[in-house]
Short mmCIF file of C-alpha atoms and ligand atoms in Angstrom, two decimals:
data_model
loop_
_atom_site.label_atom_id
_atom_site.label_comp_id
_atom_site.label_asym_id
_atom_site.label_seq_id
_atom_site.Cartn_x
_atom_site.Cartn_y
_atom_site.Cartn_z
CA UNK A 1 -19.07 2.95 4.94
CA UNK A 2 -15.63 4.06 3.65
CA UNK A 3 -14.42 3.41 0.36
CA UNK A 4 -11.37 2.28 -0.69
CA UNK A 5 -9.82 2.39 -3.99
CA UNK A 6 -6.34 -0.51 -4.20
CA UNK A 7 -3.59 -0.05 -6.44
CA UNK A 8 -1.99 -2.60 -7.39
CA UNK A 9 0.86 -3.86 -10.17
CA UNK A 10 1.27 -7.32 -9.45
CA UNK A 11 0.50 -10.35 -7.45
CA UNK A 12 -1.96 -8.96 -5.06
CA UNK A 13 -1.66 -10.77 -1.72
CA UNK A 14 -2.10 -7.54 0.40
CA UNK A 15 -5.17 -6.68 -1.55
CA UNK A 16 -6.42 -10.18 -0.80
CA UNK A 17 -5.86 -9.70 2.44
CA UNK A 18 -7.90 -6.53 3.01
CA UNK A 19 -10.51 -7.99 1.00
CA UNK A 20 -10.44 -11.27 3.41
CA UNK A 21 -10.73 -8.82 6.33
CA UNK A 22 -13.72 -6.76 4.76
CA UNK A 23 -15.52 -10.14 3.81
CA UNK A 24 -15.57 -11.45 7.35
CA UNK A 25 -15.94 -7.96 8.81
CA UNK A 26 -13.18 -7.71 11.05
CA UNK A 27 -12.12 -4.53 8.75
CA UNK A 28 -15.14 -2.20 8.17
CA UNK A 29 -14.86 -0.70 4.90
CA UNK A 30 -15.74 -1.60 1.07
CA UNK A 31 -13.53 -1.96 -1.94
CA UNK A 32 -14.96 0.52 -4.43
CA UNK A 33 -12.42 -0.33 -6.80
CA UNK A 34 -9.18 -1.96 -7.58
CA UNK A 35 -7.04 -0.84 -10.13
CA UNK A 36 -3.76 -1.97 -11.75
CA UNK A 37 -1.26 -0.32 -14.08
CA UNK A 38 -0.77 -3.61 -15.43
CA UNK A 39 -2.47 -5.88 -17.69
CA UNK A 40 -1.48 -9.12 -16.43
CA UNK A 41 -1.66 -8.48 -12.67
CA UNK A 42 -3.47 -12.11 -11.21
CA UNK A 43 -5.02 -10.01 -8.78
CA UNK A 44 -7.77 -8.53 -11.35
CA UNK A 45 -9.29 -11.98 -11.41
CA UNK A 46 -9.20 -12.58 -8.05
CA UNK A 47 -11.16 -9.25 -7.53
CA UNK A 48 -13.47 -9.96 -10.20
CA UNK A 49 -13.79 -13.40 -8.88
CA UNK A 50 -14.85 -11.51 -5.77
CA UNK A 51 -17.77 -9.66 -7.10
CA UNK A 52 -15.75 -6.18 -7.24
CA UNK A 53 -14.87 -3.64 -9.63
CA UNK A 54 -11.84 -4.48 -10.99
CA UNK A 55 -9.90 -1.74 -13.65
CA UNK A 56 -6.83 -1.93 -15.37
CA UNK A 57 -5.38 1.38 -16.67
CA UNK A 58 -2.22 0.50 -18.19
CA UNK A 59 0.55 3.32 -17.60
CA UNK A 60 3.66 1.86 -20.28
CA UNK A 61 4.98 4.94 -22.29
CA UNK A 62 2.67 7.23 -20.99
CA UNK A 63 3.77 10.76 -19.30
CA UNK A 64 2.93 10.76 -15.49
CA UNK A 65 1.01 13.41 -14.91
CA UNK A 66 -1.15 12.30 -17.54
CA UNK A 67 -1.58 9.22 -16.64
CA UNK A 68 -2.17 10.16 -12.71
CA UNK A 69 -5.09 12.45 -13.68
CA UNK A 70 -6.71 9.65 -15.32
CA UNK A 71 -6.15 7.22 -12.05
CA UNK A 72 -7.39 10.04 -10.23
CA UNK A 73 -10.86 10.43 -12.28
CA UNK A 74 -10.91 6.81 -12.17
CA UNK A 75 -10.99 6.65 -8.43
CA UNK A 76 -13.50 9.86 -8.07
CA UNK A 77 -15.37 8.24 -10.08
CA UNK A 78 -15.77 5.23 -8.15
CA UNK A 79 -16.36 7.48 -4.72
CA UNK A 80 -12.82 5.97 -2.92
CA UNK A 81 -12.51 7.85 0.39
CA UNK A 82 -9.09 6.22 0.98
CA UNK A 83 -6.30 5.31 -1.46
CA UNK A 84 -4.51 2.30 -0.59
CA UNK A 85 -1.29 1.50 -2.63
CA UNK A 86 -0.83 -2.56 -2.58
CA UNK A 87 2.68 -2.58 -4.71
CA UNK A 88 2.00 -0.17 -6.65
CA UNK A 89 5.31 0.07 -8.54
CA UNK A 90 5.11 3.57 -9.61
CA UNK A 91 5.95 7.09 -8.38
CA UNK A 92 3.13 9.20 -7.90
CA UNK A 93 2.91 12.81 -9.21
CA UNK A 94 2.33 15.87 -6.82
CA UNK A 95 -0.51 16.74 -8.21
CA UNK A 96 -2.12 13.21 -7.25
CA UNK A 97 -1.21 13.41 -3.75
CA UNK A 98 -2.93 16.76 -3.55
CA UNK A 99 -6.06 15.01 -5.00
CA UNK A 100 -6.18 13.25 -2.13
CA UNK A 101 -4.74 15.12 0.93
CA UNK A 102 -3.73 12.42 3.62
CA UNK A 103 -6.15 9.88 2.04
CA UNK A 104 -3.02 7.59 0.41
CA UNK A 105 -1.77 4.96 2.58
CA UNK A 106 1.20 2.43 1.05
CA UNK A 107 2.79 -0.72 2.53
CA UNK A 108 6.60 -1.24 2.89
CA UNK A 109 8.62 -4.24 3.34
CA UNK A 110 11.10 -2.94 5.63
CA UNK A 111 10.83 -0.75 8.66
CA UNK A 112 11.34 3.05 7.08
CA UNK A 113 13.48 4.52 7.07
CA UNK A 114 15.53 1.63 6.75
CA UNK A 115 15.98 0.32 3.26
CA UNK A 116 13.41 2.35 1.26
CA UNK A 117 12.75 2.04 -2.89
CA UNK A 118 13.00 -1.76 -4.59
CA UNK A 119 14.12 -4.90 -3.07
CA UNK A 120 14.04 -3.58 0.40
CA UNK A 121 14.20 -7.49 1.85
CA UNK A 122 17.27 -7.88 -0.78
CA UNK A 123 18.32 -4.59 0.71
CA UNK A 124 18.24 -5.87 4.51
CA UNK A 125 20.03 -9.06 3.84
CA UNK A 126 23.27 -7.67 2.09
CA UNK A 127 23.09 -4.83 5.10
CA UNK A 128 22.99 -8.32 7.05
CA UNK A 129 20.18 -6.77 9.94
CA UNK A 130 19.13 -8.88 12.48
CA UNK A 131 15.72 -7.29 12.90
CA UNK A 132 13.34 -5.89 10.13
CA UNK A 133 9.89 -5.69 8.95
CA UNK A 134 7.46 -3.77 7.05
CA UNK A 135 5.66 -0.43 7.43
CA UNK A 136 2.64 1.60 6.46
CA UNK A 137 2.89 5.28 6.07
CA UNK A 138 0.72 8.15 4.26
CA UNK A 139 2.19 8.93 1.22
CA UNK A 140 3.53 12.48 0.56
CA UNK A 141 5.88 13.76 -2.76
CA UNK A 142 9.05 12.06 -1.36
CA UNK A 143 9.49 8.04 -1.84
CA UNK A 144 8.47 5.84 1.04
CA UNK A 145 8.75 8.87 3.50
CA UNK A 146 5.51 10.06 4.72
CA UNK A 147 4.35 9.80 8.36
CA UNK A 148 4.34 6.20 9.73
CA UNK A 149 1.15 4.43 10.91
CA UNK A 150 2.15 1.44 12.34
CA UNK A 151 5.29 -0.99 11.79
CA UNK A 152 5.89 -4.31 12.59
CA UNK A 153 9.01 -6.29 13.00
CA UNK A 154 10.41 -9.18 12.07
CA UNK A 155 13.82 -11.14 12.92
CA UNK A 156 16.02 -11.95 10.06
CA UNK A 157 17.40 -15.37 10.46
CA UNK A 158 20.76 -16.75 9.46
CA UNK A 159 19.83 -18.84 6.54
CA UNK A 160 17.53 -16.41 5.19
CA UNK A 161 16.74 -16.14 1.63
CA UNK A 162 15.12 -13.17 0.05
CA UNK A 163 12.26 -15.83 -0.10
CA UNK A 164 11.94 -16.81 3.11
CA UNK A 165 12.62 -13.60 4.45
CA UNK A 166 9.67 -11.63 2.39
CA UNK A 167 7.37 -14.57 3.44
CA UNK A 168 7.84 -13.85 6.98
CA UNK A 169 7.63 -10.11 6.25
CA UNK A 170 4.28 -10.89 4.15
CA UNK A 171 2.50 -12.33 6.93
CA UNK A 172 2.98 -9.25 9.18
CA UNK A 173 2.04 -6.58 5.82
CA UNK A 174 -1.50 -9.13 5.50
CA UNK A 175 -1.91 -8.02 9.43
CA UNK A 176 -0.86 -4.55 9.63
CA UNK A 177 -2.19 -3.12 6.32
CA UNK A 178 -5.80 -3.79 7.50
CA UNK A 179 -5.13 -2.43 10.92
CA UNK A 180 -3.78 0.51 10.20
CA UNK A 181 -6.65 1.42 7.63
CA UNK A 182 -9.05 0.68 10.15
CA UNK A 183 -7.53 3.35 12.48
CA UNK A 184 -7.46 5.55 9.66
CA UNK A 185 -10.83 5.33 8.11
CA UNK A 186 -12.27 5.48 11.66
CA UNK A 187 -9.86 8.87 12.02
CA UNK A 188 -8.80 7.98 15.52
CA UNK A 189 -5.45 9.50 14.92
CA UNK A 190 -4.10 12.96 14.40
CA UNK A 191 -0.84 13.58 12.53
CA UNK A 192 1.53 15.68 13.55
CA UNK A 193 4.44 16.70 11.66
CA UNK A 194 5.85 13.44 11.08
CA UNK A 195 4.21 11.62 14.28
CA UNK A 196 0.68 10.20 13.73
CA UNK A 197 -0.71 9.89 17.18
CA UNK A 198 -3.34 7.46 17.94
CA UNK A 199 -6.53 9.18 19.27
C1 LIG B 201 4.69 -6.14 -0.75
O1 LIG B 201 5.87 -6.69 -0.22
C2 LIG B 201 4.56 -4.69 -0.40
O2 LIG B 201 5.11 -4.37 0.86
C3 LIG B 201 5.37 -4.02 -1.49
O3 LIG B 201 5.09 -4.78 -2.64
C4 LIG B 201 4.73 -6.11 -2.28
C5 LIG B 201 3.38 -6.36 -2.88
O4 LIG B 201 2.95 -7.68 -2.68
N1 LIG B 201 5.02 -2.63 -1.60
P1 LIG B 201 1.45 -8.08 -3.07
O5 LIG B 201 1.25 -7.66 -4.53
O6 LIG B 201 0.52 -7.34 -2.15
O7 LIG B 201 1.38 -9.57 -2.90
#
């Protein structure tokens, strides 16, 4: 069984959602750990709640690469096959993405390479789309760039708020996330260049 290791700085609800899918085995996988840069992320207690191992390594004022090579012994240590960033609000170092070659998936509201970086639903409404949605792609050195696993879409309606628009755009992430790690942790694709082709 694969093992997955979430990052997370906040809320959560995509890390729920995987968990959800593991529990009632339409996702076959395990959470070997979940780990947040921040102290007061909610979603620490709801994984501890869940019977998992739950970390926080908090990152304030400390110099990146240090701080990724301690994330990374934290996550070899815990076996993870596949990282799985669940808004994790922090730039990753080259040297952790060579840790794990291909094996770091993140979650985008907004379908890349539309609107990438903060506030991407903020960022579609004041570009005033009528169509956008979220995205999960493998994560290489360059910010919300790497090769695209699967998007889905989602209409933007004309008394949208960045509320109701990210709600709409959650429900598809809660979906897609788990789907595309399935496909990866059961390696029925094949990447290449940019193009990850479904096998
Ligand atoms: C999601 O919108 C995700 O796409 C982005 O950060 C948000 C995290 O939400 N990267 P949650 O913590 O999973 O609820």
């Amino acid at each position: 069984m694969k093992r997955l290791g979430i990052l997370v700085s906040g809320r959560g609800s995509n890390f729920e959602a995987i968990a959800r899918n593991i529990a009632t085995g339409q996702l076959d996988a395990e959470v070997a750990v979940v780990i947040s840069n921040r102290a007061e992320a909610r979603c620490l207690d709801t994984a501890l709640a869940r019977g998992l191992n739950a970390v926080c390594l908090p990152s304030k004022g400390l110099d990146r690469e240090v701080y990724d090579r301690t994330l990374a012994a934290e996550l070899h240590r815990h076996g993870v096959d596949l990282v799985c960033l669940a808004g994790f609000m922090r730039l990753l170092s080259a040297g952790f993405i060579r840790e794990f070659p291909d094996r770091i998936l993140n979650i985008h509201p907004s379908l890349l390479p539309s609107f990438p970086g903060l506030d991407a639903q903020h960022q579609a409404l004041a570009h005033a789309v009528k169509i956008t949605g979220c995205t999960v792609h493998f994560v290489d050195q360059h910010l919300d760039a790497g090769p695209i696993v699967i998007q889905a879409a989602v209409p933007v309606l004309d008394l949208d708020t960045v509320e109701t628009l990210s709600a709409r755009i959650l429900t598809q992430e809660h979906r897609i996330y788990s789907e595309a790690i399935g496909i990866v942790i059961a390696g029925k694709y094949r990447v290449q260049g940019r193009r990850v082709l479904l096998t």
